[in-house]
Coordinates of C-alpha atoms in Angstrom, one line a residue:
M776 CA 89.8 156.0 101.0
D777 CA 93.4 154.7 101.1
Q778 CA 93.4 152.1 98.2
S779 CA 96.4 150.3 99.8
R780 CA 94.2 149.2 102.7
I781 CA 91.4 147.6 100.6
Y782 CA 91.4 143.9 100.9
W783 CA 90.8 142.1 97.6
P784 CA 90.8 138.3 98.1
P785 CA 91.9 137.3 94.6
S786 CA 95.0 139.5 94.9
A787 CA 95.7 138.4 98.5
I788 CA 95.4 134.7 97.6
A789 CA 97.4 135.2 94.4
S790 CA 100.2 137.0 96.3
R791 CA 100.3 134.3 99.0
Y792 CA 100.6 131.4 96.5
A793 CA 102.4 133.1 93.7
T794 CA 105.2 130.6 93.6
T795 CA 103.0 127.5 93.5
V796 CA 99.7 128.5 91.9
P797 CA 99.1 130.7 88.8
D798 CA 96.9 133.7 89.1
S799 CA 94.5 132.2 86.6
A800 CA 94.0 129.1 88.9
V801 CA 93.2 131.4 91.8
H802 CA 90.6 133.3 89.8
A803 CA 89.1 130.1 88.4
F804 CA 88.7 128.7 91.9
L805 CA 87.1 131.9 93.2
D806 CA 84.7 131.9 90.2
H807 CA 83.8 128.3 90.2
G808 CA 85.4 126.4 93.1
A809 CA 82.6 126.0 95.6
A810 CA 79.7 125.7 93.2
D811 CA 80.2 122.0 92.8
R812 CA 79.4 121.5 96.5
V813 CA 76.2 123.5 96.6
V814 CA 73.1 121.6 97.5
L815 CA 69.6 123.0 97.7
P816 CA 67.7 120.8 100.2
D817 CA 64.5 119.4 99.0
A818 CA 62.5 121.0 101.8
T819 CA 63.9 124.4 100.8
C820 CA 63.1 123.9 97.2
E821 CA 59.6 122.8 98.1
A822 CA 59.1 125.9 100.3
L823 CA 60.3 128.2 97.6
G824 CA 58.0 126.6 95.1
K825 CA 55.0 126.9 97.4
A826 CA 55.9 130.6 98.0
I827 CA 55.8 131.2 94.3
I828 CA 52.5 129.4 93.9
D829 CA 51.2 131.5 96.8
G830 CA 52.1 134.7 94.8
W831 CA 55.5 135.6 96.4
T832 CA 58.3 136.8 94.2
C833 CA 61.5 135.1 95.2
A834 CA 64.9 136.7 94.8
I835 CA 68.5 135.7 95.6
V836 CA 70.9 138.2 97.1
T837 CA 74.5 137.1 96.7
N838 CA 77.7 138.3 98.4
G839 CA 80.4 136.7 96.4
R840 CA 82.1 136.8 93.1
I841 CA 79.6 136.9 90.2
G842 CA 80.9 133.9 88.4
M843 CA 80.6 131.6 91.4
Q844 CA 77.3 132.9 92.5
E845 CA 75.7 132.5 89.1
E846 CA 77.1 128.9 88.9
K847 CA 75.6 128.1 92.3
I848 CA 72.2 129.5 91.2
R849 CA 72.3 127.5 87.9
K850 CA 73.3 124.3 89.8
T851 CA 70.1 124.6 91.9
D852 CA 68.0 125.0 88.8
W853 CA 67.2 128.6 89.5
T854 CA 67.8 131.4 86.9
A855 CA 69.7 134.6 87.0
S856 CA 67.2 137.2 85.8
S857 CA 69.8 139.0 83.7
T858 CA 70.2 135.8 81.6
A859 CA 66.5 135.0 81.4
G860 CA 65.4 138.4 80.1

C-alpha cells in the first residue's frame, strides 16, 4: 500500500493548523476532546443493566482513538476490561 495515501487525522489536522495550534493540542483534543460531551441516556443504561441481569455479556466496540474511547467509557461508568483485569 502506498503509505503517502494513508489518511491519518492527527497528522492532517496538525498540518492544517500548524501555525496556530501545537501538535500536542491536536493530539490532546483527539484523545480527550469529545468525552466531556458523552451522555449515556438513562433508558439505555437501564436496558444494558437488564440485559446483564438476564445473562447477556455486554461489550463495547469502538472506532476512534483509544484515549478518547476509554475516557467516554469511564464517563458512562462502564469499565474497559483491560483495566479491570
